[in-house]
Coordinates of C-alpha atoms in Angstrom, one line a residue:
M251 CA 0.1 0.0 0.1
S252 CA 1.6 3.4 -1.1
L253 CA -1.3 5.9 -0.6
L254 CA -2.9 6.6 2.8
R255 CA -4.9 9.8 2.7
L256 CA -7.8 11.2 4.8
T257 CA -10.4 13.7 3.8
F258 CA -12.6 15.1 6.7
L259 CA -16.1 15.4 5.4
G260 CA -17.8 16.5 8.4
T261 CA -16.3 17.7 11.8
S262 CA -19.3 18.8 13.8
A263 CA -21.0 17.1 16.7
A264 CA -24.7 16.4 16.8
Q265 CA -25.9 19.0 14.4
P266 CA -24.4 20.7 11.2
T267 CA -23.4 24.3 11.3
L268 CA -22.8 26.9 8.6
H269 CA -19.2 25.8 8.5
R270 CA -19.1 22.2 9.5
G271 CA -21.1 19.2 8.3
L272 CA -21.9 16.0 10.3
S273 CA -19.5 13.2 10.9
G274 CA -17.8 11.7 8.1
L275 CA -14.3 10.7 7.1
A276 CA -13.1 9.3 3.7
V277 CA -9.9 7.4 3.7
K278 CA -8.0 6.4 0.4
A279 CA -6.0 3.4 1.3
D280 CA -4.1 2.6 -2.0
A281 CA -7.0 1.6 -4.5
D282 CA -9.6 1.3 -1.7
L283 CA -11.9 4.2 -0.7
L284 CA -13.2 3.8 2.8
L285 CA -15.8 5.6 4.7
F286 CA -15.7 6.0 8.5
D287 CA -19.2 7.2 9.5
C288 CA -21.6 8.9 6.9
G289 CA -23.6 11.7 8.5
E290 CA -26.3 13.5 6.8
G291 CA -25.0 15.4 3.8
S292 CA -21.7 13.3 3.5
Q293 CA -22.4 12.6 -0.2
R294 CA -22.4 16.4 -1.0
Q295 CA -19.2 16.8 0.9
M296 CA -17.6 14.0 -1.2
V297 CA -18.5 15.9 -4.3
R298 CA -17.3 19.2 -2.9
F299 CA -14.0 17.8 -1.7
G300 CA -13.3 15.5 -4.7
T301 CA -13.1 12.1 -3.0
G302 CA -15.2 10.3 -5.6
F303 CA -18.0 7.8 -5.1
T304 CA -16.2 4.7 -5.5
V305 CA -16.5 3.6 -1.9
D306 CA -15.6 0.0 -1.2
V307 CA -16.4 -0.3 2.5
A308 CA -18.2 1.8 5.1
F309 CA -17.5 1.5 8.8
F310 CA -19.8 3.0 11.5
T311 CA -18.5 3.9 14.9
H312 CA -22.2 3.8 16.4
F313 CA -25.6 4.5 15.5
H314 CA -26.6 7.9 16.8
A315 CA -28.3 9.5 13.8
D316 CA -25.6 12.0 13.2
H317 CA -23.1 9.4 12.2
Y318 CA -25.1 7.1 9.9
L319 CA -28.1 8.8 8.2
G320 CA -26.2 10.0 5.3
I321 CA -25.8 6.4 4.0
I322 CA -29.5 6.4 3.0
G323 CA -29.2 8.9 0.2
F324 CA -25.6 7.9 -0.6
L325 CA -26.6 4.4 -1.4
R326 CA -29.4 5.6 -3.7
T327 CA -27.0 7.8 -5.5
L328 CA -24.7 4.9 -6.1
G329 CA -27.6 3.0 -7.6
M330 CA -28.5 5.9 -10.0
T331 CA -25.0 6.0 -11.2
G332 CA -25.1 2.3 -12.3
R333 CA -23.2 0.6 -9.5
T334 CA -23.1 -3.0 -9.6
E335 CA -20.3 -4.0 -7.3
P336 CA -21.2 -5.1 -3.7
M337 CA -21.0 -2.7 -0.9
H338 CA -20.0 -3.8 2.6
L339 CA -21.3 -2.0 5.7
Y340 CA -19.7 -2.6 9.1
G341 CA -20.6 -1.4 12.6
P342 CA -21.5 -2.5 16.0
P343 CA -24.9 -3.8 17.2
P344 CA -27.6 -2.9 16.2
A345 CA -26.0 -2.6 12.7
R346 CA -28.0 -5.5 10.9
R347 CA -31.2 -4.0 12.0
L348 CA -30.7 -0.3 11.5
L349 CA -28.7 -0.6 8.3
H350 CA -31.1 -3.1 6.9
Q351 CA -33.7 -0.4 7.4
A352 CA -31.6 2.2 5.6
V353 CA -30.8 0.1 2.7
H354 CA -34.6 -0.8 2.0
L355 CA -36.2 2.5 2.7
G356 CA -38.2 3.7 0.0
L357 CA -40.1 2.0 -2.8
E358 CA -37.2 1.2 -5.2
S359 CA -34.7 -1.6 -4.3
L360 CA -31.0 -1.2 -4.9
A361 CA -29.5 -2.5 -8.0
F362 CA -26.4 -3.8 -6.3
P363 CA -25.9 -6.1 -3.2
V364 CA -25.3 -4.6 0.2
E365 CA -23.6 -6.7 2.8
I366 CA -24.1 -5.7 6.4
H367 CA -21.7 -7.1 9.2
E368 CA -21.8 -6.6 12.8
L369 CA -18.5 -6.1 14.7
K370 CA -17.4 -6.4 18.3
D371 CA -14.2 -5.4 20.1
G372 CA -11.2 -7.1 18.6
D373 CA -12.8 -8.2 15.2
V374 CA -10.6 -7.8 12.3
V375 CA -11.6 -7.0 8.7
R376 CA -8.7 -8.1 6.3
R377 CA -8.3 -5.8 3.2
G378 CA -5.6 -5.9 0.5
G379 CA -2.4 -4.8 2.3
Y380 CA -4.0 -3.7 5.5
T381 CA -6.4 -4.6 8.2
V382 CA -9.3 -2.6 10.0
Q383 CA -9.7 -3.7 13.6
A384 CA -12.7 -2.8 15.8
V385 CA -11.9 -1.4 19.2
G386 CA -14.7 -1.3 22.0
V387 CA -14.9 2.3 23.4
D388 CA -16.8 4.0 26.1
H389 CA -20.0 5.8 24.8
R390 CA -23.6 5.9 25.9
I391 CA -24.5 3.1 23.3
H392 CA -22.6 0.3 21.6
A393 CA -19.6 2.1 20.0
L394 CA -16.4 1.3 18.2
G395 CA -13.2 3.1 17.4
Y396 CA -11.1 1.7 14.4
V397 CA -7.4 0.8 13.7
L398 CA -6.3 0.8 10.2
A399 CA -2.9 -1.1 10.3
E400 CA -0.8 -1.4 7.1
D401 CA 0.9 -4.8 6.7
E402 CA 4.6 -4.9 7.4
R403 CA 6.4 -3.8 4.2
P404 CA 9.6 -5.6 2.7
G405 CA 13.0 -4.1 3.5
R406 CA 14.8 -1.9 1.0
F407 CA 16.0 -3.8 -2.1
H408 CA 19.9 -3.9 -2.5
L409 CA 20.4 -3.7 -6.1
E410 CA 24.2 -4.4 -6.1
K411 CA 23.7 -7.5 -3.9
A412 CA 21.2 -8.8 -6.3
R413 CA 23.5 -8.2 -9.3
E414 CA 26.3 -9.9 -7.5
L415 CA 24.3 -13.0 -7.0
G416 CA 23.5 -13.1 -10.7
V417 CA 19.9 -12.1 -10.6
P418 CA 18.8 -10.9 -14.0
E419 CA 17.3 -7.5 -14.2
G420 CA 13.4 -7.4 -14.9
P421 CA 10.6 -9.5 -13.4
S422 CA 13.1 -11.4 -11.0
F423 CA 13.6 -8.1 -9.2
G424 CA 10.0 -7.5 -8.8
K425 CA 9.4 -11.0 -7.4
L426 CA 12.2 -10.7 -4.8
Q427 CA 10.7 -7.3 -3.7
R428 CA 7.5 -9.0 -3.4
G429 CA 8.9 -11.7 -1.0
E430 CA 9.1 -14.4 -3.7
A431 CA 12.2 -16.7 -4.2
V432 CA 13.8 -16.7 -7.6
T433 CA 15.6 -19.7 -9.3
L434 CA 18.5 -18.8 -11.5
P435 CA 19.3 -20.4 -14.7
D436 CA 22.3 -22.3 -13.1
G437 CA 19.8 -23.8 -10.4
R438 CA 20.7 -21.5 -7.6
V439 CA 17.9 -20.2 -5.5
V440 CA 17.9 -16.5 -4.3
K441 CA 15.6 -15.7 -1.5
P442 CA 14.1 -12.4 -0.6
E443 CA 16.2 -12.2 2.5
D444 CA 19.4 -12.5 0.5
V445 CA 18.7 -9.0 -1.3
L446 CA 16.3 -7.3 1.0
G447 CA 17.0 -5.3 4.2
M448 CA 15.2 -5.3 7.4
A449 CA 11.3 -5.5 7.1
R450 CA 9.7 -1.9 7.6
P451 CA 6.7 -1.4 9.8
G452 CA 3.5 -0.4 8.2
R453 CA 1.5 2.8 9.1
R454 CA -1.2 2.9 11.9
L455 CA -4.2 5.2 11.7
V456 CA -6.5 5.2 14.7
I457 CA -10.0 6.6 14.7
S458 CA -11.7 7.1 18.1
G459 CA -15.3 7.7 17.2
D460 CA -17.5 9.1 20.0
T461 CA -16.1 8.1 23.3
R462 CA -14.7 9.0 26.8
P463 CA -10.9 8.5 27.1
C464 CA -10.4 4.8 27.8
P465 CA -7.6 2.2 28.3
A466 CA -8.7 0.2 25.2
L467 CA -8.2 3.3 23.0
V468 CA -4.8 4.2 24.5
Q469 CA -3.7 0.7 23.9
A470 CA -5.0 0.7 20.4
A471 CA -3.1 3.9 19.6
K472 CA 0.2 2.7 20.7
D473 CA 2.9 4.2 18.2
A474 CA 0.1 5.4 16.0
D475 CA 1.2 7.5 13.0
L476 CA -2.1 9.5 13.5
L477 CA -4.8 9.5 16.1
V478 CA -8.2 11.1 15.0
H479 CA -10.0 11.7 18.3
E480 CA -13.3 13.4 19.2
S481 CA -12.9 16.5 21.1
T482 CA -16.4 17.7 21.6
F483 CA -15.9 19.8 24.7
S484 CA -13.3 22.1 26.4
D485 CA -12.2 22.2 30.0
D486 CA -15.1 24.3 31.2
E487 CA -17.4 21.6 29.8
Q488 CA -16.0 18.7 31.8
T489 CA -19.1 17.8 33.4
R490 CA -21.1 17.7 30.4
A491 CA -18.4 15.5 28.7
V492 CA -18.8 12.8 31.3
E493 CA -22.6 13.0 31.3
T494 CA -22.7 12.5 27.5
R495 CA -19.6 10.2 27.3
H496 CA -17.7 12.3 25.2
S497 CA -14.2 13.9 25.5
T498 CA -12.4 17.2 26.0
A499 CA -9.7 18.3 23.9
R500 CA -7.4 17.9 26.8
E501 CA -8.6 14.4 27.4
A502 CA -8.0 13.4 23.8
A503 CA -4.5 14.9 23.9
Q504 CA -3.9 12.8 27.1
V505 CA -4.8 9.7 25.3
A506 CA -2.5 10.6 22.4
K507 CA 0.5 11.1 25.1
E508 CA -0.2 7.9 27.0
A509 CA -0.3 6.1 23.6
G510 CA 2.8 7.6 22.2
A511 CA 0.9 8.5 19.1
K512 CA 3.0 10.5 16.7
R513 CA 0.2 13.0 15.6
L514 CA -3.2 14.0 16.8
I515 CA -6.1 15.5 14.9
L516 CA -9.2 16.8 16.9
T517 CA -12.7 16.5 15.5
H518 CA -16.5 16.2 16.2
L519 CA -16.6 19.7 17.8
S520 CA -19.6 21.1 19.5
S521 CA -21.2 24.1 17.8
R522 CA -19.8 26.3 20.7
H523 CA -16.3 25.8 19.1
D524 CA -17.5 25.9 15.5
T525 CA -15.7 29.0 14.2
D526 CA -13.3 29.4 17.0
P527 CA -11.7 26.2 18.1
G528 CA -8.5 27.9 19.6
R529 CA -9.3 27.0 23.1
L530 CA -9.5 23.4 22.3
L531 CA -6.1 23.6 20.4
T532 CA -4.5 25.3 23.3
Q533 CA -5.7 22.9 25.8
A534 CA -4.6 19.9 23.7
R535 CA -1.2 21.4 23.2
E536 CA -0.7 21.6 27.0
A537 CA -1.3 17.9 27.2
F538 CA 0.3 16.6 24.3
K539 CA 3.7 17.8 22.8
G540 CA 3.4 16.2 19.4
P541 CA 1.8 17.8 16.5
V542 CA -1.8 18.7 17.1
E543 CA -4.6 20.3 14.9
V544 CA -8.3 20.8 14.8
A545 CA -9.8 19.3 11.7
F546 CA -12.1 21.3 9.3
D547 CA -14.4 20.2 6.6
G548 CA -12.2 19.4 3.6
L549 CA -9.0 19.0 5.4
T550 CA -6.9 16.4 3.7
V551 CA -4.0 14.6 5.2
E552 CA -1.6 12.2 3.6
L553 CA 0.3 9.8 5.9
P554 CA 4.0 9.2 4.8
L555 CA 5.4 5.8 4.5
R556 CA 7.6 4.7 7.5
D557 CA 11.4 4.3 6.9

């Protein structure tokens, strides 16, 4: 997997504002396009920010209305554009019941199959070159965070070593780089470890969904390249955060600090912080010394490969 790019479709909590839409995150993982939540209006944001509609899989963190109602219209738009490929929808209980209702709402049936899967803490969805793991978090209803973990990548290819061993340039180089052994014309077998350096770790993207800070998320975000964490409230709204099972910006930053995450992006902002999230940013930076920013609709972030 070479490309790992995030586009924030909606960054507001509970209700849309003039400047922020409801929760939605598009992730381009090489050839795959994934959705994490699909709040009302997400498909318009996808047009606006140029992500395209070729979504392979949608993952839902939970089923409060502001996180999933957008899938109803989006599926119908896909049907009108002639889609025939299956769509896979994943989420915590009651995903099967609620998403079934969403899929079958209206008089016309969809022209493509939709597969609905319920996930629980620890479940892993295997994709090409990466996995998506569900993490049980602490919200008012069944809720999940997600870890997108890239597979370990082969070490660097040592061209001169391959030449010294007599490996002909061309397809044999590609086979070795993919981890396949090559048999030379004289019968010798060259193994990948003969010409490759140490394996390189894959990237880790962690998405909190709606949650209180919790040990499971800290563990999941260990050494993450990026933690996307909700920060609905500021310090002076701590009581409200506890009551609603949301997080403050400082608490999100503390999760990033304890996990050793490399970078933190705050999202899911209360309308109180809609146009001026400065307090959230200041409070988060007091707790976490790594790079921190507050997401806005249309923010695009590309995660570089690890060395």
